CSV table of C-alpha atoms and ligand atoms in Angstrom, one decimal:
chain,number,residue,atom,x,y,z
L,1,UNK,CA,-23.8,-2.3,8.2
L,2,UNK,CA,-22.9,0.4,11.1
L,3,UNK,CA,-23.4,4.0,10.4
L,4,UNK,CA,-19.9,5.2,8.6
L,5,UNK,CA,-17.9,7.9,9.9
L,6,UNK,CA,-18.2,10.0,6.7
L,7,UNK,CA,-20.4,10.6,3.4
L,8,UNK,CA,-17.9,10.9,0.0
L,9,UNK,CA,-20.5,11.6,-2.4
L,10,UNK,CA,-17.7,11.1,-5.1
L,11,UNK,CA,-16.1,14.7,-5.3
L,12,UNK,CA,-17.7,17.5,-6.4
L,13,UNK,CA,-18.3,18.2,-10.5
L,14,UNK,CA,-16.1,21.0,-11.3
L,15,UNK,CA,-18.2,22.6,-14.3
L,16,UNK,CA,-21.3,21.7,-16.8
L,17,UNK,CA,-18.8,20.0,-18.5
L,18,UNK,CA,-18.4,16.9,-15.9
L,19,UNK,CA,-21.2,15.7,-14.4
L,20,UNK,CA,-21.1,12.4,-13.9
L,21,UNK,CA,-19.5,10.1,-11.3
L,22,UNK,CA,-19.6,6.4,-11.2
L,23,UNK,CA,-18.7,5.9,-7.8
L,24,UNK,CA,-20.5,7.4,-4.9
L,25,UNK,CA,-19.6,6.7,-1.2
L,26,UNK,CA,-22.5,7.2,1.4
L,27,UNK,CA,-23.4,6.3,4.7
L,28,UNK,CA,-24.8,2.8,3.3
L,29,UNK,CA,-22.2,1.7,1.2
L,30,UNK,CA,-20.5,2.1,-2.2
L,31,UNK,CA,-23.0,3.1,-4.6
L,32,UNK,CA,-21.5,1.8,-8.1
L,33,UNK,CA,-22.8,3.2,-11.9
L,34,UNK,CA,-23.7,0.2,-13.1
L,35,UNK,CA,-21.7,0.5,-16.6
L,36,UNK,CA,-23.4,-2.4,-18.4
L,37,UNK,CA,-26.5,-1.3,-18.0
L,38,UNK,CA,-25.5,2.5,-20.0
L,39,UNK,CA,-26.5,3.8,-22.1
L,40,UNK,CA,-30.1,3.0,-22.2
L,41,UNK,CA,-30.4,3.0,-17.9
L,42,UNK,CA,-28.8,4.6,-14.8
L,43,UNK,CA,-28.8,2.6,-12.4
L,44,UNK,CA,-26.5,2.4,-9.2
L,45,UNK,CA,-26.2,-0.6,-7.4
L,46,UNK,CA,-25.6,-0.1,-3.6
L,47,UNK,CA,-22.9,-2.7,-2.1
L,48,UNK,CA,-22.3,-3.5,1.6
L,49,UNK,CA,-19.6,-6.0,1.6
L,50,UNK,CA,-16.3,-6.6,-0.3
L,51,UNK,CA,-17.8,-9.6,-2.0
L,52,UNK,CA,-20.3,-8.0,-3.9
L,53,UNK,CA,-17.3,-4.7,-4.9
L,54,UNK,CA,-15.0,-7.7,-6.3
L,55,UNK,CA,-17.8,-9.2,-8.0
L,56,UNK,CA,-18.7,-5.4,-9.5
L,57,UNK,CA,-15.1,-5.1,-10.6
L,58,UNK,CA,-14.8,-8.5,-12.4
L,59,UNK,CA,-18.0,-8.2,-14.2
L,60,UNK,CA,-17.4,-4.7,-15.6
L,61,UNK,CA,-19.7,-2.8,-13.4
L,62,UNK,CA,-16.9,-0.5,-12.5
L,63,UNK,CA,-14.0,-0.3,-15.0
L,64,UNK,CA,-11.6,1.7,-16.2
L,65,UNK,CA,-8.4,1.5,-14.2
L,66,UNK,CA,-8.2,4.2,-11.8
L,67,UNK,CA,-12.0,3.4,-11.0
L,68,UNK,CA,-11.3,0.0,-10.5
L,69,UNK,CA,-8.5,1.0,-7.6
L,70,UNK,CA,-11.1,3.6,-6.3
L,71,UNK,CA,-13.4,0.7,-6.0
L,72,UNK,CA,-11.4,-1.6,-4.7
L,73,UNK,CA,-10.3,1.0,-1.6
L,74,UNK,CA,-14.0,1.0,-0.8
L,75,UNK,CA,-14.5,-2.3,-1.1
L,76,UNK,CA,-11.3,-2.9,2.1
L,77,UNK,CA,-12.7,-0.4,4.0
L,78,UNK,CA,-16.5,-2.4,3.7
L,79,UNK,CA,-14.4,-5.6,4.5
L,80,UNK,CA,-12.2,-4.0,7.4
L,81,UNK,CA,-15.9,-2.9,8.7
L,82,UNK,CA,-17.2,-6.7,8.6
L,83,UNK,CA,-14.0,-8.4,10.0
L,84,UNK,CA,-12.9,-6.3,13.0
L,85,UNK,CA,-16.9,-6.8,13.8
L,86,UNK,CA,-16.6,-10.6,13.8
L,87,UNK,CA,-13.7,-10.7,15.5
L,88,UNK,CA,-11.8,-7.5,17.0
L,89,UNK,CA,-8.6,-9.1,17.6
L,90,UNK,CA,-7.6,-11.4,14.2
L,91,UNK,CA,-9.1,-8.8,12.0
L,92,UNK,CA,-6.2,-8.7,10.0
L,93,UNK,CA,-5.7,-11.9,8.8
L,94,UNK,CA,-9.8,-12.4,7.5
L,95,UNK,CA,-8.7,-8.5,6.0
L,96,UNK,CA,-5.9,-9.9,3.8
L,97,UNK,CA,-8.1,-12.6,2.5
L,98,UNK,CA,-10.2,-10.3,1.8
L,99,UNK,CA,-7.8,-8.1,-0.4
L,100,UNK,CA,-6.6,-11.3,-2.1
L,101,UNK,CA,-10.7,-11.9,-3.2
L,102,UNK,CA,-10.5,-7.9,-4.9
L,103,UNK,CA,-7.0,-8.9,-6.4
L,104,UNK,CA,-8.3,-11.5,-8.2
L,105,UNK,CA,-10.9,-9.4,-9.6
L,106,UNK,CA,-8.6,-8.0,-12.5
L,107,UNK,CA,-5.3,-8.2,-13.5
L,108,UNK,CA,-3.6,-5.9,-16.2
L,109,UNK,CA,-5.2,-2.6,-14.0
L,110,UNK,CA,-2.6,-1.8,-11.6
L,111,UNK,CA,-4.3,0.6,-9.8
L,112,UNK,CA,-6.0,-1.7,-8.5
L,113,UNK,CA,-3.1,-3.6,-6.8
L,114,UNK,CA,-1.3,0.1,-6.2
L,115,UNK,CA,-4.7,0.8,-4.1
L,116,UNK,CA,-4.6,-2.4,-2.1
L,117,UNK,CA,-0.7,-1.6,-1.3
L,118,UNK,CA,-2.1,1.9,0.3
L,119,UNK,CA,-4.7,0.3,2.0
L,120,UNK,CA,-1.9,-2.5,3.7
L,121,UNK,CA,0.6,0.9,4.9
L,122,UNK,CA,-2.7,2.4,6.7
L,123,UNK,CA,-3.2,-1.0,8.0
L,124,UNK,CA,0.8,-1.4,9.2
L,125,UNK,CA,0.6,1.8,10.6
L,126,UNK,CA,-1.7,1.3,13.7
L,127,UNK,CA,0.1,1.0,16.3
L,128,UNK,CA,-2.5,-0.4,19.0
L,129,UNK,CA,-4.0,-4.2,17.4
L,130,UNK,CA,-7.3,-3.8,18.6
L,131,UNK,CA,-7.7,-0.4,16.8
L,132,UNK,CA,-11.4,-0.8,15.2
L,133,UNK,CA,-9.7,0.5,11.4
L,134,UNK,CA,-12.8,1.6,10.4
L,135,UNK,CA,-12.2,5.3,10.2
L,136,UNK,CA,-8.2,5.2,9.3
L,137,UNK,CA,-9.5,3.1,6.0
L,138,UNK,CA,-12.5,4.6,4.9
L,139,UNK,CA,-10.0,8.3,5.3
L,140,UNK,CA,-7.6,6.9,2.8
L,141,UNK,CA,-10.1,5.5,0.7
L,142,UNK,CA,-11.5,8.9,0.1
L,143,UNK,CA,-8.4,10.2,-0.4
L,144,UNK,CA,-7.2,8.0,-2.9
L,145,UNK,CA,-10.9,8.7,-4.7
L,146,UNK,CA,-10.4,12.6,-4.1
L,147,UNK,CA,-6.8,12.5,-5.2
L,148,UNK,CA,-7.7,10.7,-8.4
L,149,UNK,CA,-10.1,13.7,-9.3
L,150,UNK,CA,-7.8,16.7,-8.6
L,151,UNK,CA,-4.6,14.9,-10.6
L,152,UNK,CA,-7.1,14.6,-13.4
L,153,UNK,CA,-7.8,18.6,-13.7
L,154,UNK,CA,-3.9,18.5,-13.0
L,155,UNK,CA,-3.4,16.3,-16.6
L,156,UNK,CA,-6.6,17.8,-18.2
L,157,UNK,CA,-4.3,21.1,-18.3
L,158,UNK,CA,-0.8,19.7,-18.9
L,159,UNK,CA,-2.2,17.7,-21.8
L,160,UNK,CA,-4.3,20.2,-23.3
L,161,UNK,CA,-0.9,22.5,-23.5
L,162,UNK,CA,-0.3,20.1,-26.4
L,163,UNK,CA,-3.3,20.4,-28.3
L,164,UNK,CA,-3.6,24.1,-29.1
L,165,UNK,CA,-3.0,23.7,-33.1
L,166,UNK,CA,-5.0,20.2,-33.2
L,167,UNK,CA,-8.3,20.7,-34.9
L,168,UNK,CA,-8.9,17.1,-34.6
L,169,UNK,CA,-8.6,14.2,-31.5
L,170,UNK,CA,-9.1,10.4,-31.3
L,171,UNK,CA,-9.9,9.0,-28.3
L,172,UNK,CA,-10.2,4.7,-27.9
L,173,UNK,CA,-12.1,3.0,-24.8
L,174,UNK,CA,-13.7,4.7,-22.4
L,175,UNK,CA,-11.3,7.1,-20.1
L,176,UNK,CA,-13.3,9.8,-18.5
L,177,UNK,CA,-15.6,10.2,-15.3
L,178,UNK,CA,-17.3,6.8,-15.9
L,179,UNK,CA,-13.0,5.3,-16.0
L,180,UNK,CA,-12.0,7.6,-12.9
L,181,UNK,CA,-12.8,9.2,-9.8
L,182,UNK,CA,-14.3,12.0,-12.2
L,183,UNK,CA,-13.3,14.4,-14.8
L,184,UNK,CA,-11.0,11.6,-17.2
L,185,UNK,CA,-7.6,10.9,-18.0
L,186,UNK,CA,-7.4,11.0,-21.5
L,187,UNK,CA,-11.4,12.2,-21.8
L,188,UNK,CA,-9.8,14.7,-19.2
L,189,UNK,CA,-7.9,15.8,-21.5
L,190,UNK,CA,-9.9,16.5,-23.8
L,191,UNK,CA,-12.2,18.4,-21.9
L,192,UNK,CA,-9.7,20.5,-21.1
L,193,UNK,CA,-8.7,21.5,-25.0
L,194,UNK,CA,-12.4,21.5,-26.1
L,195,UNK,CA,-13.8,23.8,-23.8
L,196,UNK,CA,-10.5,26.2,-25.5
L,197,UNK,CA,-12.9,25.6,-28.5
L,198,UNK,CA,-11.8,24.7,-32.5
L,199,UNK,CA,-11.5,20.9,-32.1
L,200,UNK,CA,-13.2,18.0,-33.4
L,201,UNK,CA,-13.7,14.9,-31.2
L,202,UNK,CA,-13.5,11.5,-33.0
L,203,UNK,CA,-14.7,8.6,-30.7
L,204,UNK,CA,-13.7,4.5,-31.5
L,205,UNK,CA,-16.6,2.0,-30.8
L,206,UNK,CA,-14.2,-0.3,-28.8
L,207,UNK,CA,-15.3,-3.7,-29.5
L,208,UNK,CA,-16.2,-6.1,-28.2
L,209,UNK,CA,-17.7,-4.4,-24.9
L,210,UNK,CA,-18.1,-0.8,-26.7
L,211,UNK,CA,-16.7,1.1,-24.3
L,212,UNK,CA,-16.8,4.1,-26.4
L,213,UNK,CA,-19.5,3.6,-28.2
L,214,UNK,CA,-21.7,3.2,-25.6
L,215,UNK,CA,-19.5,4.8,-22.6
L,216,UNK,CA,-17.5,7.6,-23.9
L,217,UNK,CA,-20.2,8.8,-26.5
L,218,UNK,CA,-23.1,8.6,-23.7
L,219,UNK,CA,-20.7,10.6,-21.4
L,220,UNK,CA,-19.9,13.1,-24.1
L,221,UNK,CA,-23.6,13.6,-24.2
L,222,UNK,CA,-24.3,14.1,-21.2
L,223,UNK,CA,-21.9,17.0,-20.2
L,224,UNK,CA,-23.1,18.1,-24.4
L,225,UNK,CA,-19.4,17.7,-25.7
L,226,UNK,CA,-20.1,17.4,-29.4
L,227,UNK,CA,-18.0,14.0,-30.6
L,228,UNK,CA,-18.2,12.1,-33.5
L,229,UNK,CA,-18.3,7.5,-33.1
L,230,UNK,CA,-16.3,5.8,-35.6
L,231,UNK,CA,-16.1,2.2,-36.1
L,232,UNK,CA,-12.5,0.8,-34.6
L,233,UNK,CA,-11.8,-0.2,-38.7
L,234,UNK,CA,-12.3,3.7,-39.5
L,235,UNK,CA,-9.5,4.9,-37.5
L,236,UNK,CA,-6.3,4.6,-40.4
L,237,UNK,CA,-8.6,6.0,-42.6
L,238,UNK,CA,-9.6,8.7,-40.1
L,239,UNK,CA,-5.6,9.3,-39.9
L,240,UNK,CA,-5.1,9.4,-44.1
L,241,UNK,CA,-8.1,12.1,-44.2
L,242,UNK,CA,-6.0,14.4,-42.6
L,243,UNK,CA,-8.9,15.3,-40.1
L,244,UNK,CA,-7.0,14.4,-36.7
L,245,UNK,CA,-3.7,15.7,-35.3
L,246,UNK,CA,-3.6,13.7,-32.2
L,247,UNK,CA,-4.6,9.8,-30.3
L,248,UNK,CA,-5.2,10.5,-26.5
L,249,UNK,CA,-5.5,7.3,-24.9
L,250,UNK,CA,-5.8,6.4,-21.3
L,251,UNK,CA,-3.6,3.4,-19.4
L,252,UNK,CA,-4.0,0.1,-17.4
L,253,UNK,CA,-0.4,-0.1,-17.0
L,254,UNK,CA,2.6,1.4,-17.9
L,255,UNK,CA,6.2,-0.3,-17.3
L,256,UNK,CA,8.8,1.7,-16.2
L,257,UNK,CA,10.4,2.1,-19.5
L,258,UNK,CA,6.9,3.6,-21.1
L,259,UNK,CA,5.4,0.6,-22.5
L,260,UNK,CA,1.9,0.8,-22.0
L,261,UNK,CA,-0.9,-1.4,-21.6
L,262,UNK,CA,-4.1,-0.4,-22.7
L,263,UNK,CA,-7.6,-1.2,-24.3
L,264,UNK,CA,-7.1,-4.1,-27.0
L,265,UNK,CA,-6.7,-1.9,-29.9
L,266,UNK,CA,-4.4,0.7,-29.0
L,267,UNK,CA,-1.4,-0.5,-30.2
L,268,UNK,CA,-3.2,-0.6,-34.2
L,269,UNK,CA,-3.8,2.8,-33.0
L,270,UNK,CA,-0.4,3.5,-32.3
L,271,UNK,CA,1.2,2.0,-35.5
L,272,UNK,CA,-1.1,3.5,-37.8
L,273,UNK,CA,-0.8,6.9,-36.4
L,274,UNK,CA,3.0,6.9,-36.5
L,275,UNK,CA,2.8,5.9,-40.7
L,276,UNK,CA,0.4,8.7,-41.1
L,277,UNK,CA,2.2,11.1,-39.0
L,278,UNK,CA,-0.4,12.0,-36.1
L,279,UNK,CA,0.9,12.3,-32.5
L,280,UNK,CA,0.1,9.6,-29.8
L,281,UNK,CA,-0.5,10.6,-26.1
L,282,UNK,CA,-0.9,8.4,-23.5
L,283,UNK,CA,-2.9,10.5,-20.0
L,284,UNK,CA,-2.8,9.0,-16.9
L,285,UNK,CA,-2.3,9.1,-13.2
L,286,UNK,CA,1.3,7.9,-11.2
L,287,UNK,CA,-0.9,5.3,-9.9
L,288,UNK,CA,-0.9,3.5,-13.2
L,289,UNK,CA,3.1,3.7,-13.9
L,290,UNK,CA,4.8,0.2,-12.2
L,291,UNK,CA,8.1,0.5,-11.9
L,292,UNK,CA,8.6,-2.7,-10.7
L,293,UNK,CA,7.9,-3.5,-14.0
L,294,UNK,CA,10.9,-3.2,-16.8
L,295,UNK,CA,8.9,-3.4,-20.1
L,296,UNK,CA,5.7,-4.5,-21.4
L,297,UNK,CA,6.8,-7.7,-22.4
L,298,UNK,CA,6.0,-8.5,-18.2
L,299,UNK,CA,2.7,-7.0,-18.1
L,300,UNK,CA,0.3,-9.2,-17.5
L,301,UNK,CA,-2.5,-9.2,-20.4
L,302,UNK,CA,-6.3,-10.1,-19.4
L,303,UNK,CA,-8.1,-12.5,-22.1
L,304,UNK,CA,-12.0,-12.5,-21.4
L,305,UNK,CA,-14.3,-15.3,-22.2
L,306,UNK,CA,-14.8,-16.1,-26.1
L,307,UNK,CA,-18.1,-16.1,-25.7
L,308,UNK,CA,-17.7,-11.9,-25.8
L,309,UNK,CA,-17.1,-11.7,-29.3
L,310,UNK,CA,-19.3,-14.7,-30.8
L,311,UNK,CA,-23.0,-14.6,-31.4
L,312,UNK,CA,-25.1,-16.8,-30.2
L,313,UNK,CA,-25.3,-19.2,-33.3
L,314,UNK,CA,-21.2,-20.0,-33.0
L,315,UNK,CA,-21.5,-20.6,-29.0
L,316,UNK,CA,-22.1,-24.1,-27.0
L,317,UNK,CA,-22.6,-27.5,-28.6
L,318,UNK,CA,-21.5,-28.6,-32.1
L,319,UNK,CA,-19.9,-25.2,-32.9
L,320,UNK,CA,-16.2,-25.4,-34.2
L,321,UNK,CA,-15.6,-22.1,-33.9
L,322,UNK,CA,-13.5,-20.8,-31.1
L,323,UNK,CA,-12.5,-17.0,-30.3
L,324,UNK,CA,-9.2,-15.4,-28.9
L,325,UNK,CA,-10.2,-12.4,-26.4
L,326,UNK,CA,-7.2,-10.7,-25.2
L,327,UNK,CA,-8.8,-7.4,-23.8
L,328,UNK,CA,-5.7,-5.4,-23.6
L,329,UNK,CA,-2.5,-4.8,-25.6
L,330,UNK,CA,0.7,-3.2,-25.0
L,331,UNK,CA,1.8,0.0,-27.1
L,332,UNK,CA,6.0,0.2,-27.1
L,333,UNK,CA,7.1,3.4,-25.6
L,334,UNK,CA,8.9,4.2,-28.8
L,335,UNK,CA,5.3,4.4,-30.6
L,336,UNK,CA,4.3,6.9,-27.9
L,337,UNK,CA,5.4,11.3,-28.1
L,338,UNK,CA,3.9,12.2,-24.7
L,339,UNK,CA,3.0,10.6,-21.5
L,340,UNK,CA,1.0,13.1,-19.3
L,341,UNK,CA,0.9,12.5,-15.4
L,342,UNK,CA,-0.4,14.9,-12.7
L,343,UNK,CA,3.3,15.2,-11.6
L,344,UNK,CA,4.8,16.3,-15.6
L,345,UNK,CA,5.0,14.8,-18.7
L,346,UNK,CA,7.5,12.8,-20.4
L,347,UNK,CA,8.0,13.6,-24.0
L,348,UNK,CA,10.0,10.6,-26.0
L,349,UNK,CA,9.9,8.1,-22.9
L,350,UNK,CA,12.2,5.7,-22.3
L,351,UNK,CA,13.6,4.0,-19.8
L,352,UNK,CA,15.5,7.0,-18.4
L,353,UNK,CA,13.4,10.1,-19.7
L,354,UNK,CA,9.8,8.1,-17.1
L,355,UNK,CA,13.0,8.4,-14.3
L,356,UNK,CA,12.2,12.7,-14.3
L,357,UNK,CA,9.0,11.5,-12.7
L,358,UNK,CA,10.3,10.0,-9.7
L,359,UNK,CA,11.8,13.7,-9.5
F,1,MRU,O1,-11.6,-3.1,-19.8
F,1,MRU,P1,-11.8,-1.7,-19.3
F,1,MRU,O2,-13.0,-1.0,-19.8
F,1,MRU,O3,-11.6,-1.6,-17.8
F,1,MRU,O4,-10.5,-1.0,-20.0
F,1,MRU,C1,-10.3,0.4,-19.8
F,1,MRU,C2,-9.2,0.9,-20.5
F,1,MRU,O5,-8.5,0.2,-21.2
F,1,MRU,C3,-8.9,2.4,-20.3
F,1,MRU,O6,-8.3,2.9,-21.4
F,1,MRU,C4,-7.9,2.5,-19.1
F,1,MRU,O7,-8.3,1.7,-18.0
F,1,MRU,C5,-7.7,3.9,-18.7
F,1,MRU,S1,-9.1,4.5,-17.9
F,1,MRU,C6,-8.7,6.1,-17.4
């Protein structure tokens, strides 16, 4: 690949609390965290072409959804590269084929599709159609990924308004650097109301990939964020202990009446806090609300191979035994108290109290 107008090595880390990035933009290409691979190695895979970015997406090398949009930006500007070299003057049309391979990558994220849509308007907006796009694209791209970071410290402090009596947080999935640009949505959070000291971080495994048990806890580690792992069965009991106050939970999508999509899981989370009286609070950025979207009932849930949640002995020939792997689940609004966003929060949401964030 050509020599790339500029080096995004992923945004700066703000603090010794947030040091890790997952995505890192260079002169040779989108180096990607691989997030399979952690926590026992860390390893970034360096990719040159779009292919190899949607493949990284589908297989869980990047997740997470705000990362999987970042990724995805990256991954037009690599194919914008390749097509207007192959052919300078029906660039576009390769280019939307191109976008339809990341599309399919994932489907319950929609930052990912919210990312391609950006990515299109730079693409509308040149005016002359032999414009090499290189440099137009790989600029939004990095400002979608430097965006992402800076609305995170934005909900990181909004959020953490509400946690100033909780002496105790749950967090599900995986939601921080390793799930954004940097710094975390939920995670974000909750780096924000730690480092105001006096609370105890509770951490779900996540089954079946063990996003937090082997993403957020590694994480947590590494920036030295002292959190406790519980198993996902643990949590009502967590809840009847008294220990935690609060949920603070990230977002793949969330419709425009504040239903929310989210890890498989959440919802249980949801129900069980609301019996026992613990506050739920969903963190993430504007590019995760679609409005175009009514309620949840629309979104689009993901179901992963079986084959995720079986052992070997059940898998393949002769076995009878099937599994259901739907990877994501939709919370009602009216299980939720708070949605935090870089541009406010809505308290109670609804269908009319998510409209104050088109405000
Ligand atoms: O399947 P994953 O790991 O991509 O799912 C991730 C989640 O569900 C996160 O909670 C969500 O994307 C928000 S990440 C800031």
């Amino acid at each position: 690949m050509a020599p790339l107008g500029f080096i995004f090595i992923g945004g700066s880390v703000n603090s010794a609390v947030d040091t890790v990035r997952p995505l890192v933009w260079t002169s040779s290409g989108l180096e990607v965290l691989d997030q399979r691979r952690l926590p026992f190695e860390v390893v970034y895979n360096t990719y040159q072409n779009v292919h190899q970015v949607a493949e990284a997406i589908a297989t869980m090398q990047v997740r997470g959804a705000p990362a999987i949009g970042i990724a995805a930006a990256y991954g037009v500007v690599l194919a914008g590269h390749d097509r207007f070299a192959k052919d300078s003057l029906s660039w576009r049309e390769g280019l939307e084929t191109d976008m339809g391979v990341l599309a399919a990558s994932r489907p319950t994220a929609v930052n990912l599709f919210w990312a391609l849509d950006r990515m299109r308007s730079v693409i509308a907006g040149l005016s002359d159609p032999a414009q090499n796009p290189q440099q137009v694209l790989e600029q939004e791209a990095i400002a979608i990924h430097a965006a992402d970071i800076e609305g995170n410290f934005m909900m990181g402090r909004l959020g953490a308004r509400y946690l100033q009596n909780a002496s105790g947080l749950l967090t599900h999935c995986n939601t921080g650097s390793l799930a954004t640009g940097g710094y975390g949505t939920a995670l974000g959070v909750i780096r924000s109301a730690v480092s105001e000291g006096g609370k105890a971080v509770y951490a779900t495994e996540t089954r079946p990939w063990s996003q937090g048990a082997r993403l957020t806890i590694w994480e947590l580690n590494q920036d030295r964020i002292p959190a406790t792992l519980i198993a996902d069965s643990a949590a009502a009991f967590l809840m009847q202990s008294g220990r935690i106050q609060w949920v603070i939970v990230g977002a793949d999508r969330i419709a425009a009446n504040g239903d929310t999509a989210n890890k498989i899981g959440t919802y249980a989370l949801s129900v069980a806090a609301r019996y026992h009286g613990v506050k739920m609070m969903v963190v993430a950025p504007m590019s995760t609300i679609d409005w175009k979207t009514v309620s949840g009932q629309e979104i689009h849930i993901e179901e992963r191979d079986g084959g995720e949640l079986l052992s070997e002995s059940f898998r393949g020939n002769g076995s009878v035994i099937d599994a259901w792997n739907p990877v994501f689940d939709v919370t009602p609004a009216g299980l939720i108290d708070v949605i935090v966003t870089e541009k406010g929060v809505v308290e109670n949401p609804g269908i009319e109290s998510m409209k104050s964030l088109l405000n």
